[in-house]
Short mmCIF file of C-alpha atoms in Angstrom, two decimals:
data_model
loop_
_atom_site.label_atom_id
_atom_site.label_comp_id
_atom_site.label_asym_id
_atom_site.label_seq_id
_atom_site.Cartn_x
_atom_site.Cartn_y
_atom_site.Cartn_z
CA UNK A 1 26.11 -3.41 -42.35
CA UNK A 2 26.26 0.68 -41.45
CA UNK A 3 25.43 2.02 -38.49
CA UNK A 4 21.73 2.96 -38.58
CA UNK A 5 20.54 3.88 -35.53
CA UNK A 6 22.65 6.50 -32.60
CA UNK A 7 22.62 3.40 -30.41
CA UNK A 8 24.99 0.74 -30.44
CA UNK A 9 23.30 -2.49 -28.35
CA UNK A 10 26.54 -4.16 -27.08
CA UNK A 11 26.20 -7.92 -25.74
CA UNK A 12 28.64 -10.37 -24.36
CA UNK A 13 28.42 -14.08 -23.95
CA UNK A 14 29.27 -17.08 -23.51
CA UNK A 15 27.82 -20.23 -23.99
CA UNK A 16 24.61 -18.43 -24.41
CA UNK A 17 23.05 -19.96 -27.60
CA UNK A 18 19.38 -20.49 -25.97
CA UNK A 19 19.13 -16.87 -24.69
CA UNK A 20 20.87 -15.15 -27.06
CA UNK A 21 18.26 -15.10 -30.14
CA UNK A 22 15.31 -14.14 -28.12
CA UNK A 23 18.04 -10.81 -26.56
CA UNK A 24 18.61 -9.70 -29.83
CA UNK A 25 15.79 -10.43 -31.78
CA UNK A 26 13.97 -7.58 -28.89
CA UNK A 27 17.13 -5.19 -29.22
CA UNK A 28 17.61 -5.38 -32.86
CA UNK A 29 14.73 -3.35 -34.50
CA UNK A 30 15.72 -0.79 -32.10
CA UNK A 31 19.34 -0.12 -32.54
CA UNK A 32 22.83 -1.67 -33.86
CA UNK A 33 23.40 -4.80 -32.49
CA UNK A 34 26.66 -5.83 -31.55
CA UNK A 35 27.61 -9.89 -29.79
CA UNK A 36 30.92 -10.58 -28.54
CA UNK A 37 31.20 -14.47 -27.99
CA UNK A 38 33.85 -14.90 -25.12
CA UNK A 39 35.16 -18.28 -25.50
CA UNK A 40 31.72 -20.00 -26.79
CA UNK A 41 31.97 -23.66 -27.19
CA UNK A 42 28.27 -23.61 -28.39
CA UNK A 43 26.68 -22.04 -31.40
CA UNK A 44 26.23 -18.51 -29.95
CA UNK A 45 27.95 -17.02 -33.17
CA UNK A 46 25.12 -18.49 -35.69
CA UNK A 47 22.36 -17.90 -33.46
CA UNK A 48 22.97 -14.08 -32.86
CA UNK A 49 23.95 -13.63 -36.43
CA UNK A 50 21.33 -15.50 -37.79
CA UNK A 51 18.89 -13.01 -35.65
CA UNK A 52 20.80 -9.98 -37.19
CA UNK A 53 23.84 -8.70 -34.95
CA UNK A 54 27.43 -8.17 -36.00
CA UNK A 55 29.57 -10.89 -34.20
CA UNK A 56 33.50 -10.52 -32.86
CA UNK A 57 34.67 -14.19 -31.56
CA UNK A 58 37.03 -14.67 -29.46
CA UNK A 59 38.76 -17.72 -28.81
CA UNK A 60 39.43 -17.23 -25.18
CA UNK A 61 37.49 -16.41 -22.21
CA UNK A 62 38.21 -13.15 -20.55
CA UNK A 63 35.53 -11.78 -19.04
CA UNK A 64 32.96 -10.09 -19.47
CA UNK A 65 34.18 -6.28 -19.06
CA UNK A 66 37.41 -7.26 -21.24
CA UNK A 67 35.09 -9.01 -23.54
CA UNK A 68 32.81 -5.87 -24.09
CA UNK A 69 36.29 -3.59 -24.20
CA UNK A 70 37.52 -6.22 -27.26
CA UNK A 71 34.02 -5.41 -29.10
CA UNK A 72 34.25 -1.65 -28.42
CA UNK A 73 37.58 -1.29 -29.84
CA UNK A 74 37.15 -3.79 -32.74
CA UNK A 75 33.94 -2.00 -34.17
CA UNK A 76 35.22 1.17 -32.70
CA UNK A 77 31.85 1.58 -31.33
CA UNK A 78 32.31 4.80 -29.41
CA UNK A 79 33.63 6.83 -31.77
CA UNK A 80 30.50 5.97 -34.46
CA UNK A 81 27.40 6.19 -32.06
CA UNK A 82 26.25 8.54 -29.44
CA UNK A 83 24.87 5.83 -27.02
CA UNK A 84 26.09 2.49 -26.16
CA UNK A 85 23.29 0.08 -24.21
CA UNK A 86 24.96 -3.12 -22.51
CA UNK A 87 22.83 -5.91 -22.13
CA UNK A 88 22.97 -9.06 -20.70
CA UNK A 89 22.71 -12.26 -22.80
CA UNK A 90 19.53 -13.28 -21.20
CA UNK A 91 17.74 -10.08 -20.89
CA UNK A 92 14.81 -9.16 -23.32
CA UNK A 93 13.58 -5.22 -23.73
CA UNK A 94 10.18 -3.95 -24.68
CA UNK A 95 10.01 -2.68 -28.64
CA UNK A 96 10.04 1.26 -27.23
CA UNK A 97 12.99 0.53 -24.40
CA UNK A 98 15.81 2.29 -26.25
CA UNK A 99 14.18 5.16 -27.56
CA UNK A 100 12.87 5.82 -23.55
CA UNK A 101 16.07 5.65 -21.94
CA UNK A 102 17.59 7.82 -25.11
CA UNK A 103 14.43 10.15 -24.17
CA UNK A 104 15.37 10.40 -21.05
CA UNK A 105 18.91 11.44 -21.62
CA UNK A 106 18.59 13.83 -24.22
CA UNK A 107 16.16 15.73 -22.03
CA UNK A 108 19.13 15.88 -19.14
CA UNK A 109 22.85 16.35 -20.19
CA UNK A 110 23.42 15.49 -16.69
CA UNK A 111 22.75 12.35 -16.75
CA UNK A 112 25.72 9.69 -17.43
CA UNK A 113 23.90 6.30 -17.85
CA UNK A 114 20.34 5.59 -17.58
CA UNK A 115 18.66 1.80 -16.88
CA UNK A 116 15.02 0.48 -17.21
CA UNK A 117 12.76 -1.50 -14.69
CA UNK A 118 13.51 -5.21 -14.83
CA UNK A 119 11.21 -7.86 -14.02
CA UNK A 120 12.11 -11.85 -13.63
CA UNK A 121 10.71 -14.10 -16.11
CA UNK A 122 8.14 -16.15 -14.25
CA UNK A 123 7.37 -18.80 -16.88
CA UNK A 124 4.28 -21.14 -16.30
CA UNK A 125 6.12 -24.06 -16.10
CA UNK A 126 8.44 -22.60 -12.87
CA UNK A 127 5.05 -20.78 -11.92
CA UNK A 128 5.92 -22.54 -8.35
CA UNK A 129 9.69 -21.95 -7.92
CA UNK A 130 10.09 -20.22 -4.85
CA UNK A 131 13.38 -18.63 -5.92
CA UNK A 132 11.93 -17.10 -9.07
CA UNK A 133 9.27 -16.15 -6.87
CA UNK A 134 11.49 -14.33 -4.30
CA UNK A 135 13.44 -12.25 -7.18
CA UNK A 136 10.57 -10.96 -8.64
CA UNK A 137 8.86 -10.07 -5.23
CA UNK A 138 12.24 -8.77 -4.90
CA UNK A 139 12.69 -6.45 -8.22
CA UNK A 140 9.64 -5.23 -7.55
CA UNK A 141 9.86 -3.95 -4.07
CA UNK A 142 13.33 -2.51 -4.56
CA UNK A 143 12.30 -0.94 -7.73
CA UNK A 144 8.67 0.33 -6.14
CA UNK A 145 10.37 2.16 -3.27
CA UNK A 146 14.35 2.78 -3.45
CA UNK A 147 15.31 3.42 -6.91
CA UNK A 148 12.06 5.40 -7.94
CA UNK A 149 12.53 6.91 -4.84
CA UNK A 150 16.60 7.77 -5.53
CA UNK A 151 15.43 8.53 -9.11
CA UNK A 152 13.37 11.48 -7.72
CA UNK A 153 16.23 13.08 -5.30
CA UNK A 154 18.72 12.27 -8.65
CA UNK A 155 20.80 9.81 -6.06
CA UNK A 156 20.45 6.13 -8.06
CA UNK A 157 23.05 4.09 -6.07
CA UNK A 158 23.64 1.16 -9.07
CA UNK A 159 23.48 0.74 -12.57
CA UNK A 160 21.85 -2.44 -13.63
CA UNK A 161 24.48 -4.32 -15.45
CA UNK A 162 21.15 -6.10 -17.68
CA UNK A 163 19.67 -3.09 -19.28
CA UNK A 164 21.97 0.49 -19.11
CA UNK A 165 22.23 2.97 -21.41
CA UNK A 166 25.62 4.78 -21.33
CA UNK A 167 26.56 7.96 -23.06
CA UNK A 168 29.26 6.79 -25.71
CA UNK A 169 32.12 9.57 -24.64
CA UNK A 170 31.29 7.98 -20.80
CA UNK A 171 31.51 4.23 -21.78
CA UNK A 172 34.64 4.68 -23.70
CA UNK A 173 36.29 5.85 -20.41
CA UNK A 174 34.52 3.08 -17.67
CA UNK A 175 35.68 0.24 -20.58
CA UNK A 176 39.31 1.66 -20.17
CA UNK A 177 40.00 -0.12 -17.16
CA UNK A 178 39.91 -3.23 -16.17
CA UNK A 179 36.94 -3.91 -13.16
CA UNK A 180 38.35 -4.79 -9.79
CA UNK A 181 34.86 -5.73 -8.01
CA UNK A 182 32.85 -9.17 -8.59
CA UNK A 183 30.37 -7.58 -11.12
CA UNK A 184 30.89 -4.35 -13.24
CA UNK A 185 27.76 -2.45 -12.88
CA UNK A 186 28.90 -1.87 -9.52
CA UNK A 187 32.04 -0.56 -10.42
CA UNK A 188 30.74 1.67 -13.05
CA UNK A 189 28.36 3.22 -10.73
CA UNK A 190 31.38 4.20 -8.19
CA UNK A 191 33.55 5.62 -11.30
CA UNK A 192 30.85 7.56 -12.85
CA UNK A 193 30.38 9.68 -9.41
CA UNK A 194 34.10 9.32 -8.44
CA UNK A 195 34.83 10.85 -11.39
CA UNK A 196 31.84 13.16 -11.80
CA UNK A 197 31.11 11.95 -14.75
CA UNK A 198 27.35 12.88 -14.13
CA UNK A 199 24.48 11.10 -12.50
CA UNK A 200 22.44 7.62 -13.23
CA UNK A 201 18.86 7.69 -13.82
CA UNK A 202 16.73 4.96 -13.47
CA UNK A 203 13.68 5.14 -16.16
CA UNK A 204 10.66 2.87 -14.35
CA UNK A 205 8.44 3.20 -17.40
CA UNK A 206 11.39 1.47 -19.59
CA UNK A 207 10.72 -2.60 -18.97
CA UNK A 208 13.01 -5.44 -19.66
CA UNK A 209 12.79 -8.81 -18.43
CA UNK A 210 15.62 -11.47 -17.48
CA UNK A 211 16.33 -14.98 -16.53
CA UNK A 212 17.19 -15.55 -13.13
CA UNK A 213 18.39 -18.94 -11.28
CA UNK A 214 15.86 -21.57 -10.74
CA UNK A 215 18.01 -23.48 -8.10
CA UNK A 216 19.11 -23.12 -4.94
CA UNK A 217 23.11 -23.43 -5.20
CA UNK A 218 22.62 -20.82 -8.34
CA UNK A 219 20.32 -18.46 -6.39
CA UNK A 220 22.83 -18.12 -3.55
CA UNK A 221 26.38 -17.36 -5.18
CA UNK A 222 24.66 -15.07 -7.17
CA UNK A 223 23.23 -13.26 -4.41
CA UNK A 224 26.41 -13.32 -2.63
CA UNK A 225 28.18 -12.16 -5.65
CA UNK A 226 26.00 -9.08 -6.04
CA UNK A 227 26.07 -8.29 -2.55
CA UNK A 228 29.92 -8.74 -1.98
CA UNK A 229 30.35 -6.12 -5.23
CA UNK A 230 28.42 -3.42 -3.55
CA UNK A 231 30.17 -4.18 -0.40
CA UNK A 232 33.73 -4.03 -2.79
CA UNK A 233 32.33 -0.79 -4.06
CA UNK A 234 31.62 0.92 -0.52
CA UNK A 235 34.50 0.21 0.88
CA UNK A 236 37.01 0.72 -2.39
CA UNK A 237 35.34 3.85 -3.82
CA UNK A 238 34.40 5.38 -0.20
CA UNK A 239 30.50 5.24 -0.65
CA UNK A 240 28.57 6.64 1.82
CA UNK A 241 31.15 9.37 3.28
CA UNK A 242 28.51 12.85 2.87
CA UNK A 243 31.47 15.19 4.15
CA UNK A 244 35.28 14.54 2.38
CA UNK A 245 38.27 17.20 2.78
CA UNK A 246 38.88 19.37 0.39
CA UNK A 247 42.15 21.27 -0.07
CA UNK A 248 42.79 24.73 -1.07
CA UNK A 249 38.30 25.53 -0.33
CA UNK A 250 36.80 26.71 2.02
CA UNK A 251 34.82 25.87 4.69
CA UNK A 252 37.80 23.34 4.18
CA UNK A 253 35.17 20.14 3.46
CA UNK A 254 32.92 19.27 0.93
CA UNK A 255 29.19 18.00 1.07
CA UNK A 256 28.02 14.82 -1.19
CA UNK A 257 24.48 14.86 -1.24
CA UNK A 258 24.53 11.07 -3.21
CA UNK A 259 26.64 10.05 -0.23
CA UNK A 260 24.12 11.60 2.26
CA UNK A 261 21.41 9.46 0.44
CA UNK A 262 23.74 5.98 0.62
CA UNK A 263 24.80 6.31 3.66
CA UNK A 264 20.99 6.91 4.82
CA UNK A 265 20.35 3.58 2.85
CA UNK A 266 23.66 1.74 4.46
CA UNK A 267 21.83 2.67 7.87
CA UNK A 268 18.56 0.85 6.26
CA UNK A 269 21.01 -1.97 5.35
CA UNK A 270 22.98 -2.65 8.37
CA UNK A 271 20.02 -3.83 10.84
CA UNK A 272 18.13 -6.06 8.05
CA UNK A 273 21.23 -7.74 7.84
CA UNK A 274 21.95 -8.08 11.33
CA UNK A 275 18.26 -8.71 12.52
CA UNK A 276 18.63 -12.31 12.83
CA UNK A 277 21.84 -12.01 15.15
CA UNK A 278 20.17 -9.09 17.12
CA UNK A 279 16.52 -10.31 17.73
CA UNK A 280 16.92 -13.38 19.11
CA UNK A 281 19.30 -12.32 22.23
CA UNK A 282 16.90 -9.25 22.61
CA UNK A 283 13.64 -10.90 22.89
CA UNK A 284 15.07 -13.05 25.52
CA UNK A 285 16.56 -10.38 27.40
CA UNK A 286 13.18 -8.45 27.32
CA UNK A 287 11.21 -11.77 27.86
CA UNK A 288 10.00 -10.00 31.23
CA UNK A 289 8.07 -7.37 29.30
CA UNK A 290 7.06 -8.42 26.22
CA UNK A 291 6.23 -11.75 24.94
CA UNK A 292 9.55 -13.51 22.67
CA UNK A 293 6.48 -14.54 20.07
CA UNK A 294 5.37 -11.04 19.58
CA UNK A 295 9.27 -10.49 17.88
CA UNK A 296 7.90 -13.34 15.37
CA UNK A 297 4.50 -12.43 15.04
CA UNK A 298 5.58 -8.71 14.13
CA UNK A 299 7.89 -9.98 11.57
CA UNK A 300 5.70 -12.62 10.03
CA UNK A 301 3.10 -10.24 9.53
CA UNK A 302 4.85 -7.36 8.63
CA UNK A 303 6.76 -9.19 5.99
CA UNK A 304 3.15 -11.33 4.62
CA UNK A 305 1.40 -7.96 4.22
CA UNK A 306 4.46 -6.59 1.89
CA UNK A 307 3.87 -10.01 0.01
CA UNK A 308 0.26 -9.42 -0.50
CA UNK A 309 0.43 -5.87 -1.74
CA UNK A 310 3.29 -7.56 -4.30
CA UNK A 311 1.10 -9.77 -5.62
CA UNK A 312 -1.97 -7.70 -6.12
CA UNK A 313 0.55 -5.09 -7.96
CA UNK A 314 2.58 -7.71 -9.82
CA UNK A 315 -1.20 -9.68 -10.58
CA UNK A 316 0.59 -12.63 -9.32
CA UNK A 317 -1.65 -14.30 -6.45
CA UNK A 318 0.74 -17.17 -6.15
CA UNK A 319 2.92 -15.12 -4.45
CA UNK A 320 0.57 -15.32 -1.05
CA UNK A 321 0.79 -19.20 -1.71
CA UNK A 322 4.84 -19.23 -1.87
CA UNK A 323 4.73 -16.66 1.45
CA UNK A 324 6.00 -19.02 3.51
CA UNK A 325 9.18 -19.97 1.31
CA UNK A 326 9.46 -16.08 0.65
CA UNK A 327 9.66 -15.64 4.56
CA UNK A 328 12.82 -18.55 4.94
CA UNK A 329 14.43 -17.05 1.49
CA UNK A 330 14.14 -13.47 3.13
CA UNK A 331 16.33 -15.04 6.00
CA UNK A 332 18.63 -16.70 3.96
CA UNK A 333 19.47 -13.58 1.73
CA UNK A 334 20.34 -11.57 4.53
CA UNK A 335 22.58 -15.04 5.61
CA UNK A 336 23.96 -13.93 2.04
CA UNK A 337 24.51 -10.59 2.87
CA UNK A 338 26.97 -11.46 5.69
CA UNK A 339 28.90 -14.02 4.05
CA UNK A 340 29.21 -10.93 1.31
CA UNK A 341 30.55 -8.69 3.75
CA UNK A 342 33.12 -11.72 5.22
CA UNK A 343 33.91 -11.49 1.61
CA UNK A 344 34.57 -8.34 1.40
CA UNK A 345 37.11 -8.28 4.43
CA UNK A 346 38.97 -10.92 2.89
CA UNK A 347 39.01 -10.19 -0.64
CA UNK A 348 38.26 -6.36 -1.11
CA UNK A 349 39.30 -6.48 -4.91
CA UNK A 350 40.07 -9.43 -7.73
CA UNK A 351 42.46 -9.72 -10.14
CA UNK A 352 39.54 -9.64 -13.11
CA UNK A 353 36.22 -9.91 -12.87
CA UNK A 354 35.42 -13.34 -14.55
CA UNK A 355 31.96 -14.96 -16.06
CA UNK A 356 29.96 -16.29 -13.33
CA UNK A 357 26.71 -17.50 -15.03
CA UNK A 358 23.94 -19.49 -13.49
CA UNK A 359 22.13 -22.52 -14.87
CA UNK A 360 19.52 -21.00 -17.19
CA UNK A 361 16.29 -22.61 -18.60
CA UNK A 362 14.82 -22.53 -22.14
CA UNK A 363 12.09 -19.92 -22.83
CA UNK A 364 8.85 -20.48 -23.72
CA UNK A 365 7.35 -20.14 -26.60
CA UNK A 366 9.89 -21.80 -28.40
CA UNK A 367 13.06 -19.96 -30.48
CA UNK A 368 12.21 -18.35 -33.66
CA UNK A 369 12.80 -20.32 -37.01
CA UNK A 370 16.16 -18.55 -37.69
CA UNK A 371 17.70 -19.94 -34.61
CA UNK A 372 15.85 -23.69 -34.50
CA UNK A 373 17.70 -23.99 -37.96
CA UNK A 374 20.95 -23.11 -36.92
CA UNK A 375 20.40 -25.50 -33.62
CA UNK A 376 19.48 -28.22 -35.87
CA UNK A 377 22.95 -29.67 -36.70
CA UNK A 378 23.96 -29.54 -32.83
CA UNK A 379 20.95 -31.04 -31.57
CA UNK A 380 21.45 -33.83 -34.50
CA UNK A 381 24.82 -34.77 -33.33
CA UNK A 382 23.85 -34.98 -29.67
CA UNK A 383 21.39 -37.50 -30.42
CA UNK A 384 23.60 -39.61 -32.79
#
């Protein structure tokens, strides 16, 4: 097949054969698709072909950045299209998601990579998971208030990894190297202002959805992971530094107004992380004066009436039911957030950034007729 579109949709996976039909069949009416299948033992290679993408297999594992880097240089996909889109084997996009983002870069040169809103699929049958519960409550207040708000002052602090749109001649040079933090969005976001490459833009009107981990064990590495590669990326790429020397300029220094911005969002960081270790001593120094229950009361309440306004926005009243397990999973991600930065003292950078994957459930409605067929044979010889 040609090229016809000016987007190339690249995918890698592995093992992905229930989530990869359903990712391409909502990518592929809207651009090239491309699947690299990174050591699949499964039938990832029929599926996505059978739902219309080209297919490179390789027989190893390597990654996913080196996988994607193998799929770029084997279709030679930045020299034939103007915009590569990376998505993740388990993320879906709306029919008009492509054609947004492009909108939005075509209207600002500027602009380097460009990602959509992402929402957690909340399936009816995990309609009570607490942990599905907590990421979308999750997307949608960090989406609602930080990144539209970064959007706006043109300081968007992370490209999502699920759903980015890349200007081809600014992928080919992020792909280059290999990533030295836990996940690669976080990486790319560091290069592309290290490097001045231009800015990231963050297009709310643009949905996607994606799977996210349904159990506890899952729910927690991932967060740590996430967390310890923006910790990687602050301290590796110097993130949130406004003023840096300059040699041979005057005044002699040199202001960073995205630096200014993360720095003022580090400062947002550092107590909701250290809240738990701070409170407790505090109220009991102050028990004198005020009350030690008002310190719960205040957070309780604060934190319910954030829940509430989520779930009249997101139309989801369940989340008022699953407060309470919101509340303890609140406290336990900024327990993650620690053990991130612990990480991050020990381990700074890896070697390669490997394929850490979660559990991930089947979607409902079932998969198209293309992809039952080629899961036919497999699911045969599993029962025989």
């Amino acid at each position: 097949m040609s090229e016809s579109h000016g987007t190339a949709v690249l995918i890698a996976c592995k093992d992905g054969e229930g989530t990869i039909g359903n990712t391409v069949r909502s990518a592929v009416g809207q651009a090239d698709v491309y699947v690299v299948s990174d050591g699949s033992t499964d039938q990832t290679c029929a599926v996505a072909e059978a739902m219309g993408s080209h297919v490179l297999e390789s027989g190893t594992s390597q990654g996913k950045p080196a996988a994607l880097r193998a799929c770029n240089e084997h279709f030679k996909l930045t020299a034939r299209y103007r915009h590569i889109a990376v998505l993740d084997d388990d993320t879906t996009i709306e029919p008009c998601y492509i054609a947004q983002l492009e909108g939005t870069m075509n209207a600002d040169r500027r602009i380097a990579a460009a990602s959509g809103r992402v929402d957690s699929i909340w399936d009816h049958t995990r309609r009570w998971n607490p942990l599905i519960a907590m990421r979308a409550f999750t997307y949608w207040s960090y989406q609602i208030t930080v990144k539209r708000g970064q959007n706006a002052l043109r300081v968007v602090n992370v490209i999502c990894g699920a759903n980015s749109l890349f200007r081809a001649d600014v992928f080919a040079r992020l792909i280059r190297d290999d990533v030295p933090y836990a996940v690669d969005d976080m990486y790319w976001t560091a290069e592309i202002i290290r490097r001045r490459l231009g800015r990231v833009a963050y297009v709310h009107e643009a949905r996607s959805w994606t799977i996210d981990p349904h159990r506890f064990r899952d729910w927690y590495k991932q967060t740590v992971r996430w967390s310890w590669a923006q910790f990687q990326s602050i301290r590796g790429h110097r993130l949130g530094r406004p003023l840096e020397r300059t040699r041979g300029r005057l005044p002699g220094v040199r202001f960073s107004w995205f630096d200014f911005a993360y720095l003022a969002l580090l400062l947002d960081w550092v107590p909701y992380m250290l809240e738990p270790l701070i409170v407790p001593p505090l109220a009991y120094l102050l028990r004198d004066w005020i009350n030690p229950l008002w310190f719960a009361v205040f957070y309780f309440a604060s934190t319910l009436g954030w829940i509430v306004i989520a779930a009249i926005a997101l139309r989801k009243p369940r989340l008022i039911v699953l407060a309470p397990a919101l509340i303890v999973l609140d406290l336990v991600y900024r327990a993650c957030m620690l053990h991130a930065f612990v990480k991050t003292v020990v381990t700074p950078t890896i070697e390669r950034c490997t394929w850490v994957s979660p559990t991930r459930f089947a979607l409902e409605p079932a998969p198209p007729a293309a992809v039952q067929q080629v899961l036919k044979p497999t699911q045969q010889g599993e029962r025989s």
